[in-house]
PDB file of C-alpha atoms and ligand atoms in Angstrom:
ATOM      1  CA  UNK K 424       2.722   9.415  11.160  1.00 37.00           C
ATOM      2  CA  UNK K 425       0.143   9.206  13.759  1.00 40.00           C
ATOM      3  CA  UNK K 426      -0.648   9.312  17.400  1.00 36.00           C
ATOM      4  CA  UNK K 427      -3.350   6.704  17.217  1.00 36.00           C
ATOM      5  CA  UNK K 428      -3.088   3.957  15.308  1.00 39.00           C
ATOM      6  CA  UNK K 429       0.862   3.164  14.916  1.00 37.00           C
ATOM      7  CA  UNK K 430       2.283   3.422  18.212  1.00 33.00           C
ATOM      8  CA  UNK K 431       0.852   0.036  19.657  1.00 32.00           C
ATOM      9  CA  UNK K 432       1.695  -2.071  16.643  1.00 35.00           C
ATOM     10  CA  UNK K 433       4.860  -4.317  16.140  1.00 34.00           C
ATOM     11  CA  UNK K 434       6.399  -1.753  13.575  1.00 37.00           C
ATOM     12  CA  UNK K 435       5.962   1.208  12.896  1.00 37.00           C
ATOM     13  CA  UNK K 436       3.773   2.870  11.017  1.00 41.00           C
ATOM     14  CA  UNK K 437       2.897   0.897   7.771  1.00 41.00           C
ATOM     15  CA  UNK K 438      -0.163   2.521   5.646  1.00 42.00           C
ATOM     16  CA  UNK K 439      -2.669   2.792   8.778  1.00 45.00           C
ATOM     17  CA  UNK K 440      -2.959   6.344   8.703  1.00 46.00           C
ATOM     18  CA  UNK K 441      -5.403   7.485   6.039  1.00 45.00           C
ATOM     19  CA  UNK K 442      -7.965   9.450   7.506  1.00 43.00           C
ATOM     20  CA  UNK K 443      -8.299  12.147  10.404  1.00 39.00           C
ATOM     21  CA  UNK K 444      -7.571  10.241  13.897  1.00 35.00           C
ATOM     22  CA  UNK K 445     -10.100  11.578  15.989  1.00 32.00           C
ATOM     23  CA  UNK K 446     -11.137   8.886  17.378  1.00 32.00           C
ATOM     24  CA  UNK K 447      -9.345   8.119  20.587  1.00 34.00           C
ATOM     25  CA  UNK K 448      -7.724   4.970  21.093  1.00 35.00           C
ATOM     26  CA  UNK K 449      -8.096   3.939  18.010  1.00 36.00           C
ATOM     27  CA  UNK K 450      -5.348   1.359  16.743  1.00 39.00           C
ATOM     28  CA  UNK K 451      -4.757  -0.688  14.318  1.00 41.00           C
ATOM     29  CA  UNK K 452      -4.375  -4.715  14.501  1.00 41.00           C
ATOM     30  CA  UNK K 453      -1.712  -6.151  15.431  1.00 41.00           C
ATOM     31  CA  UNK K 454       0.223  -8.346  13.130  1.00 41.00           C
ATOM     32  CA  UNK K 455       1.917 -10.363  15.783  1.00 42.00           C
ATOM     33  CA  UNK K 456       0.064 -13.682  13.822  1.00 41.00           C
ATOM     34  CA  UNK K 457       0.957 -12.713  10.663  1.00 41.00           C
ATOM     35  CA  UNK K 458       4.993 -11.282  11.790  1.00 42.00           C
ATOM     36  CA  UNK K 459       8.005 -13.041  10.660  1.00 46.00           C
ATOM     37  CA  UNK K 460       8.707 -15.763  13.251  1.00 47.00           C
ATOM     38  CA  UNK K 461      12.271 -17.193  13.724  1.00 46.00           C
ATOM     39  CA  UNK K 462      13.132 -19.853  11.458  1.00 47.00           C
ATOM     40  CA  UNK K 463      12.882 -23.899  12.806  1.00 47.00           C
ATOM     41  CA  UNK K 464      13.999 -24.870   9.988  1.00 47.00           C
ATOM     42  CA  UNK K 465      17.571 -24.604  10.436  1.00 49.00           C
ATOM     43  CA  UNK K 466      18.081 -25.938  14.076  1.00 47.00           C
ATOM     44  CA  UNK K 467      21.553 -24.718  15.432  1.00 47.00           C
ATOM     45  CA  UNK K 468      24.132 -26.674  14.118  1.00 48.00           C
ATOM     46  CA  UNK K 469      27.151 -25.232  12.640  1.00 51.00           C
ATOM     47  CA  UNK K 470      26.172 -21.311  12.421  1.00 49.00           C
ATOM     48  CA  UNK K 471      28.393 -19.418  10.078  1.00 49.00           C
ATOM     49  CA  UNK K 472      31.577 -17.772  11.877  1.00 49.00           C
ATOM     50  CA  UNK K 473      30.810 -14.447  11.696  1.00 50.00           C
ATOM     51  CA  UNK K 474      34.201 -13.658  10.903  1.00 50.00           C
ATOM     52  CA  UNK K 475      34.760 -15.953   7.889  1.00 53.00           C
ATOM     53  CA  UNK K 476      34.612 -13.259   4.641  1.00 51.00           C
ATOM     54  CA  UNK K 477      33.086 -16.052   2.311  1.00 53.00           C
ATOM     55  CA  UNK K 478      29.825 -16.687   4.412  1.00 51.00           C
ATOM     56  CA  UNK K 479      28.943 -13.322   4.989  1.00 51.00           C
ATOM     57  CA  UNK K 480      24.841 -12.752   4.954  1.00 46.00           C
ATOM     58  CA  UNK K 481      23.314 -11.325   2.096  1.00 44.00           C
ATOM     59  CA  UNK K 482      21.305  -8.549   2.153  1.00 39.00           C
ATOM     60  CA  UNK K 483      17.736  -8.956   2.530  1.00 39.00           C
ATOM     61  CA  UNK K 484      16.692  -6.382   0.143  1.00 47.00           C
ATOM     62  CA  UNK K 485      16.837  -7.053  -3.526  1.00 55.00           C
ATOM     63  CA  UNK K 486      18.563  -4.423  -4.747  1.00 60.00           C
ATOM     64  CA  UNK K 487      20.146  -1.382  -3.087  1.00 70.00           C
ATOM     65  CA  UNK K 488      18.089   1.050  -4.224  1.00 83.00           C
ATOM     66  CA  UNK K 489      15.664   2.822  -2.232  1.00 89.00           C
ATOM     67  CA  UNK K 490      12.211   1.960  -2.829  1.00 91.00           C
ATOM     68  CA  UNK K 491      10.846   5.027  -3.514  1.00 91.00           C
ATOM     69  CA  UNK K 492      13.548   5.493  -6.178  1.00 92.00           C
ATOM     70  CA  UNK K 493      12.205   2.171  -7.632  1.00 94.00           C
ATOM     71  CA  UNK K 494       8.777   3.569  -8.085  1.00 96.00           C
ATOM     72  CA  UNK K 495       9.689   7.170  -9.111  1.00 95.00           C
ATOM     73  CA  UNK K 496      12.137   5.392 -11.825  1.00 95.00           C
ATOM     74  CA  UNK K 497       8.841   3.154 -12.446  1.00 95.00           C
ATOM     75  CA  UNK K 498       6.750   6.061 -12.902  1.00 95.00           C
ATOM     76  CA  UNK K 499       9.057   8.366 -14.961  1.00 95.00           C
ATOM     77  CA  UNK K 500       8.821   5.449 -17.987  1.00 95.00           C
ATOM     78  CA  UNK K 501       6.246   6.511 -20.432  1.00 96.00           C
ATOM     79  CA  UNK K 502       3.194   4.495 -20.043  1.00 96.00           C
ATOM     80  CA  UNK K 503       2.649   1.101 -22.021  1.00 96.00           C
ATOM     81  CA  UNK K 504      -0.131   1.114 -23.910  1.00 97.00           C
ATOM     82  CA  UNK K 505      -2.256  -0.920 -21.504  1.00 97.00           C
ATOM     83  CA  UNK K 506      -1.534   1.390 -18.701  1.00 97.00           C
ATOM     84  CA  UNK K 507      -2.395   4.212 -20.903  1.00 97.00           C
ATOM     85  CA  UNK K 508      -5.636   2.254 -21.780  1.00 98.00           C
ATOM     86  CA  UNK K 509      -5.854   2.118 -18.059  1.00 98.00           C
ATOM     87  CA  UNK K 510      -5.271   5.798 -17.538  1.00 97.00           C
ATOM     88  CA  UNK K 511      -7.902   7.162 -20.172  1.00 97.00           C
ATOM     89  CA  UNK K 512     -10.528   4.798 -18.484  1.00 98.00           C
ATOM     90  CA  UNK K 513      -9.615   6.309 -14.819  1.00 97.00           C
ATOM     91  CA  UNK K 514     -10.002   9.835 -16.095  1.00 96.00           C
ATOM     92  CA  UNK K 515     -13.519   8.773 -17.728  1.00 96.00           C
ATOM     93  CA  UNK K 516     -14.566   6.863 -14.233  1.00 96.00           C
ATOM     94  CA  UNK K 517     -13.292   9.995 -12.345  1.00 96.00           C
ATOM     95  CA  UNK K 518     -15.254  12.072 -14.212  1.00 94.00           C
ATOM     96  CA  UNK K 519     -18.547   9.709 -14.052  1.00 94.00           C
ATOM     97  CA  UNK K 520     -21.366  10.145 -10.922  1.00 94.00           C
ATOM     98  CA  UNK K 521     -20.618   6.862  -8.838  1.00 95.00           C
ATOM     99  CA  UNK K 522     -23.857   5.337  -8.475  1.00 95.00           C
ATOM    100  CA  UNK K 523     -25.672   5.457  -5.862  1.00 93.00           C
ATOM    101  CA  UNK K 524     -26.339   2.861  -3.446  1.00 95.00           C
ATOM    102  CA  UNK K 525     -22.481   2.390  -4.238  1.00 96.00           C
ATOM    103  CA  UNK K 526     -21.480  -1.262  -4.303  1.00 96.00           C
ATOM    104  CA  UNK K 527     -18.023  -2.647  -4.064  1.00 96.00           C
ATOM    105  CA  UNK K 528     -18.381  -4.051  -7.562  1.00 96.00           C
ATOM    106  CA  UNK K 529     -19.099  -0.610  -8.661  1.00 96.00           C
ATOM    107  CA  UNK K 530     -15.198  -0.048  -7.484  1.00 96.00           C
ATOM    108  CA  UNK K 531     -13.858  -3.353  -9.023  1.00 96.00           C
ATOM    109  CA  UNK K 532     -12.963  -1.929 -12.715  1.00 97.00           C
ATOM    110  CA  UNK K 533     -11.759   1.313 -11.299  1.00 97.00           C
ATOM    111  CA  UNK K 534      -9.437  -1.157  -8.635  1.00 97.00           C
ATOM    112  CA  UNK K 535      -8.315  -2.891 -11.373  1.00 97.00           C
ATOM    113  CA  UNK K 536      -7.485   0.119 -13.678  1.00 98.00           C
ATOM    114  CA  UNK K 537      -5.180   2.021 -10.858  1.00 98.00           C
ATOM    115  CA  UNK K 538      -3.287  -1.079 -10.326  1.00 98.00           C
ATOM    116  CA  UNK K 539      -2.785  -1.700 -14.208  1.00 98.00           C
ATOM    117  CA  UNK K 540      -1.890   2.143 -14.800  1.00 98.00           C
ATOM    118  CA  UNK K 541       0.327   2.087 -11.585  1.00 97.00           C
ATOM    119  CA  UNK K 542       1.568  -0.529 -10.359  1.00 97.00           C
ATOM    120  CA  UNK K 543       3.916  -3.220 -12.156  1.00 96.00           C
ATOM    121  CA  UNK K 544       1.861  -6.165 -13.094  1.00 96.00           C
ATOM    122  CA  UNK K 545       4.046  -8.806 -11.380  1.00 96.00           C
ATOM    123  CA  UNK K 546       3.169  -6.831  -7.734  1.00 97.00           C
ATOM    124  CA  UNK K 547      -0.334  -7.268  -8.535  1.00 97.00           C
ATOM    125  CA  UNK K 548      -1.213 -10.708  -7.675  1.00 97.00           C
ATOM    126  CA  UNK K 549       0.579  -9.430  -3.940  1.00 97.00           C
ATOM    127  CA  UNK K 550      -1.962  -6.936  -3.384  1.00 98.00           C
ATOM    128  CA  UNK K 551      -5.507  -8.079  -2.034  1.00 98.00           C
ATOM    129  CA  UNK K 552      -7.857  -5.058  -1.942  1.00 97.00           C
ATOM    130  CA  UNK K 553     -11.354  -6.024   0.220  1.00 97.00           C
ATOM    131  CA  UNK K 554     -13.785  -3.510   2.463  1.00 97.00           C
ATOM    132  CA  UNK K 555     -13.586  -3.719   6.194  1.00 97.00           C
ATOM    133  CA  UNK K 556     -15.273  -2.399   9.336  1.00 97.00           C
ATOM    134  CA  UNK K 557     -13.092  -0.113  10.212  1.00 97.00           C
ATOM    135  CA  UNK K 558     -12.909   2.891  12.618  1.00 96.00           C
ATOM    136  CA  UNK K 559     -14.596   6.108  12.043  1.00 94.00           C
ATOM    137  CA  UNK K 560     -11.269   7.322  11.787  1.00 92.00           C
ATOM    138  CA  UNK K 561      -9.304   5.182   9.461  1.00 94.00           C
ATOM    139  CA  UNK K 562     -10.358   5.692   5.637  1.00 95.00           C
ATOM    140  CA  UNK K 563      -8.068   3.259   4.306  1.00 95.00           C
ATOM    141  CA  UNK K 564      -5.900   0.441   6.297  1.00 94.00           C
ATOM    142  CA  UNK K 565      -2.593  -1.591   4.387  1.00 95.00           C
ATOM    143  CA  UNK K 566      -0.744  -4.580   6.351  1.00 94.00           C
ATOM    144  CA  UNK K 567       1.263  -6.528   5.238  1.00 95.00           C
ATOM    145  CA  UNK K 568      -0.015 -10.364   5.331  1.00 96.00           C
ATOM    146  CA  UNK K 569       3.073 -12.620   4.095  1.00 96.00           C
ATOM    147  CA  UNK K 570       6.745 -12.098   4.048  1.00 95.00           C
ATOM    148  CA  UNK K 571       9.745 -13.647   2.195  1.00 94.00           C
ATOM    149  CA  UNK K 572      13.417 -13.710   2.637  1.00 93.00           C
ATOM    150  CA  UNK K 573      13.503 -10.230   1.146  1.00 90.00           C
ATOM    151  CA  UNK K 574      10.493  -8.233   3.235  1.00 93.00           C
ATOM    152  CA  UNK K 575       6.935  -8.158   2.359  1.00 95.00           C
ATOM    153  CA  UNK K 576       5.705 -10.374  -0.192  1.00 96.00           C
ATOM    154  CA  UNK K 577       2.076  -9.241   0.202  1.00 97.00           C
ATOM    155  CA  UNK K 578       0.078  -6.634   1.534  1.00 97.00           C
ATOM    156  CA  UNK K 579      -3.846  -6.173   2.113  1.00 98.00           C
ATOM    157  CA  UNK K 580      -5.299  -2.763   1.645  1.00 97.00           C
ATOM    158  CA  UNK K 581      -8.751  -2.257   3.661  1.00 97.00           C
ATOM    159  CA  UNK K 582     -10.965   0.099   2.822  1.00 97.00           C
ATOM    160  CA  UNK K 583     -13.685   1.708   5.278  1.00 97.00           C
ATOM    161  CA  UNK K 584     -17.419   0.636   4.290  1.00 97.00           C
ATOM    162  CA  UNK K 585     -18.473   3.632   5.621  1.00 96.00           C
ATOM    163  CA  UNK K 586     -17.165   5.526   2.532  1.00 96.00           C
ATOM    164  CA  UNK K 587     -19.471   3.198   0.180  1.00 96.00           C
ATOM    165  CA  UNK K 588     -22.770   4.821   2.460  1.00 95.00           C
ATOM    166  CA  UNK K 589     -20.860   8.147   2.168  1.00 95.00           C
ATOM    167  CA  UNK K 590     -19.938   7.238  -1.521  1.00 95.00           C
ATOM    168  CA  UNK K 591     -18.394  10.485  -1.757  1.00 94.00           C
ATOM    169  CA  UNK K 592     -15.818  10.239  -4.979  1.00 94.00           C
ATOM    170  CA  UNK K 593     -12.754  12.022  -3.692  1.00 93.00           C
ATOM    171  CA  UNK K 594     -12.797  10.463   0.079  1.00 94.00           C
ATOM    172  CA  UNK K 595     -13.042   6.887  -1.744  1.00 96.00           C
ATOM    173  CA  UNK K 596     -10.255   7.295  -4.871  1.00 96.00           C
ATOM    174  CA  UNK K 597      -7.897   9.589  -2.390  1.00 95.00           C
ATOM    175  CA  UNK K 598      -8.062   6.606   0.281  1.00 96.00           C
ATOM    176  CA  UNK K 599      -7.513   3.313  -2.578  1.00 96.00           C
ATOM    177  CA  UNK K 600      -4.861   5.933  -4.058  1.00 96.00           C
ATOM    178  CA  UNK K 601      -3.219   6.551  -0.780  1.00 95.00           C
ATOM    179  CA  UNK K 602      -3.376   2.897   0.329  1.00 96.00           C
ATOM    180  CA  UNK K 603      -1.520   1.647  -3.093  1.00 97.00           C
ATOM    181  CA  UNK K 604       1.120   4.135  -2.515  1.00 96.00           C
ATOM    182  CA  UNK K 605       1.410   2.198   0.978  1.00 95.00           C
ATOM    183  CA  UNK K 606       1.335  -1.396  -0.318  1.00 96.00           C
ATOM    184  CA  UNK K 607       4.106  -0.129  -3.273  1.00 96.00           C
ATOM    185  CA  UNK K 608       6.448   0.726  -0.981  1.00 95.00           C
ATOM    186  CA  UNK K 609       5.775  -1.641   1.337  1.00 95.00           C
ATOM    187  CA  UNK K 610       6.904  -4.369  -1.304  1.00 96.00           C
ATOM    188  CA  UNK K 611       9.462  -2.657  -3.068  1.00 94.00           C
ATOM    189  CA  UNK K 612      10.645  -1.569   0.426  1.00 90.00           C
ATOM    190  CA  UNK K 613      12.234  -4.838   1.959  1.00 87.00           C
ATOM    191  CA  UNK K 614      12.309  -5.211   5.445  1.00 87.00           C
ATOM    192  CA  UNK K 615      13.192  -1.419   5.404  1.00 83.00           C
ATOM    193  CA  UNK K 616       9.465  -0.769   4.736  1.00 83.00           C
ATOM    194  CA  UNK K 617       8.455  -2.177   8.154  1.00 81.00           C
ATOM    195  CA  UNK K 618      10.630   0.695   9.731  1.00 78.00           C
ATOM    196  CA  UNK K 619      10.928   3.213   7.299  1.00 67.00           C
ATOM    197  CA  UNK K 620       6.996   3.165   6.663  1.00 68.00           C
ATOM    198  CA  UNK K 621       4.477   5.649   7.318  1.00 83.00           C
ATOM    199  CA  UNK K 622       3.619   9.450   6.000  1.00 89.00           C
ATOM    200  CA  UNK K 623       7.183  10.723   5.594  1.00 90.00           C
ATOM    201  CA  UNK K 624       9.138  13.006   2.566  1.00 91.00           C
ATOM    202  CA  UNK K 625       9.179   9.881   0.773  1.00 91.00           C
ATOM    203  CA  UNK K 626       5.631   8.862   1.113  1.00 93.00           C
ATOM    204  CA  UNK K 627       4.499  12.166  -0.405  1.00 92.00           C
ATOM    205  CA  UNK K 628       7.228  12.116  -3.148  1.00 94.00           C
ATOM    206  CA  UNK K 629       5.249   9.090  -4.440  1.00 94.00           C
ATOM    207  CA  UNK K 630       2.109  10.278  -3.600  1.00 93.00           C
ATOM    208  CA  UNK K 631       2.938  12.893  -5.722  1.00 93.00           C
ATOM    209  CA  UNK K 632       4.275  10.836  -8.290  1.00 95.00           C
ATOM    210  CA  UNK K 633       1.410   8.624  -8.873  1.00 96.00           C
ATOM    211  CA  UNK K 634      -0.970  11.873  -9.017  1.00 95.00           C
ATOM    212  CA  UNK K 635       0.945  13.297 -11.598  1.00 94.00           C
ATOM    213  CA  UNK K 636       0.854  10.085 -13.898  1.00 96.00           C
ATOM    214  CA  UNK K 637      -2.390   9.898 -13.289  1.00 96.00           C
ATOM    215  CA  UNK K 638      -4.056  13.308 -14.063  1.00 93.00           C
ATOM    216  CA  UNK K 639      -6.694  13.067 -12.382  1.00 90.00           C
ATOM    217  CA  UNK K 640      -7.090  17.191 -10.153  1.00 79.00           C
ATOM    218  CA  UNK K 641      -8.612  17.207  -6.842  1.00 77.00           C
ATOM    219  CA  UNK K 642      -7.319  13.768  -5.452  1.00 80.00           C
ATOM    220  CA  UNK K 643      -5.913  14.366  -1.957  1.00 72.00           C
ATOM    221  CA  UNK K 644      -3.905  11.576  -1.758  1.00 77.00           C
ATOM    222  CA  UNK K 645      -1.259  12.239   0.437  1.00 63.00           C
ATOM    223  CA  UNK K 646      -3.816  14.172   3.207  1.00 58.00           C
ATOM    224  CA  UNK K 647      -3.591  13.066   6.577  1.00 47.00           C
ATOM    225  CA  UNK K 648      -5.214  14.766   9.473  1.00 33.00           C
TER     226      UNK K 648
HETATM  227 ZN1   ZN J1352      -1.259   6.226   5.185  1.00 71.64          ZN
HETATM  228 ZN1   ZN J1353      -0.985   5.065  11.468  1.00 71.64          ZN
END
């Protein structure tokens, strides 16, 4: 996790790392507009005893199991034919010069292609994927923009226009890859992603794990400066 950008927000860090951190001061926004506010909607009457057995909360997440285990499970499966349709494209892209100047549209198949090879297609419609201004610093930027009962019900992964002038192929796949490892585990995570976030073991144990299913050499995902 870093110095610069995670330490001023409301949680800790959640995906705002990607990239090298030199610049000082740098931070990422705060989600205080976008946070989970206390409910209205259930005004104080008659809270549940807390010692009554039958109205005990439920847990937020939805199931027990870590989210990380969720997506390595996830990623073990052999691929579906679409996502292997998906794959074979990726490895042709990856393998194409990006053109030059570099467009976001340019990026739109190859967006759509790592979410269909990676990502299970009910999370996609949760996952908004648009170019910012960002920092120098910051390659890649994922916060999460809704939330449910449950955690984060959507995330938005912002990606540094700079890297379209640079449009330097590694720099941009490494920083979409990174920043969908980020937004996975941010909604398979529950409200245990907004602590439990960042560039730990378990970040790089996906990181790793998406690499590998998608074959593609030479992506430095899971860098960070
Ligand atoms: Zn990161
Ligand atoms: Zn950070």
């Amino acid at each position: 996790m870093c110095g610069d950008c995670c330490f001023a927000t409301v949680v800790s860090c959640i995906g705002c790392c990607y990239g090298s951190h030199k610049v000082a001061g740098s931070r990422a926004p705060s989600n205080d507009e976008e946070g989970p506010r206390p409910s209205s909607k259930h005004p104080k009457k008659s809270p549940p005893s807390p010692t009554d057995p039958t109205k005990a909360p439920k847990p937020l997440r939805k199931t027990h199991q870590p989210a990380h285990q969720t997506i390595l499970a996830a990623l073990s499966q052999p691929p579906t034919p679409l996502q292997l349709h998906a794959l074979t494209r990726l490895r042709t892209a990856y393998a194409t010069p990006l053109p030059t100047p570099l467009k976001p549209t340019h990026l739109t198949p190859i967006t759509a292609d790592l979410l269909a090879a990676l990502i299970p297609t009910p999370l996609h419609s949760h996952i908004t994927i648009l170019w910012a201004t960002l920092p120098r610093s910051l390659l890649g930027l994922t916060q999460p923009t809704s939330f449910s009962r449950h955690g984060v019900a959507s995330v938005t992964i912002k990606l540094n226009r700079r890297m379209l002038r640079r449009g330097r192929r590694e720099e941009i796949w490494g920083a979409l890859v990174h920043e969908l490892c980020h937004a996975w585990l941010d909604l398979e995570g529950g409200w245990g992603a907004l602590v439990g976030g960042g560039h730990g073991v378990v970040f790089e144990r996906v990181c790793e794990g998406v690499v590998a299913r998608l074959g593609i050499g030479g992506l430095g995902v899971g860098e960070v400066v």
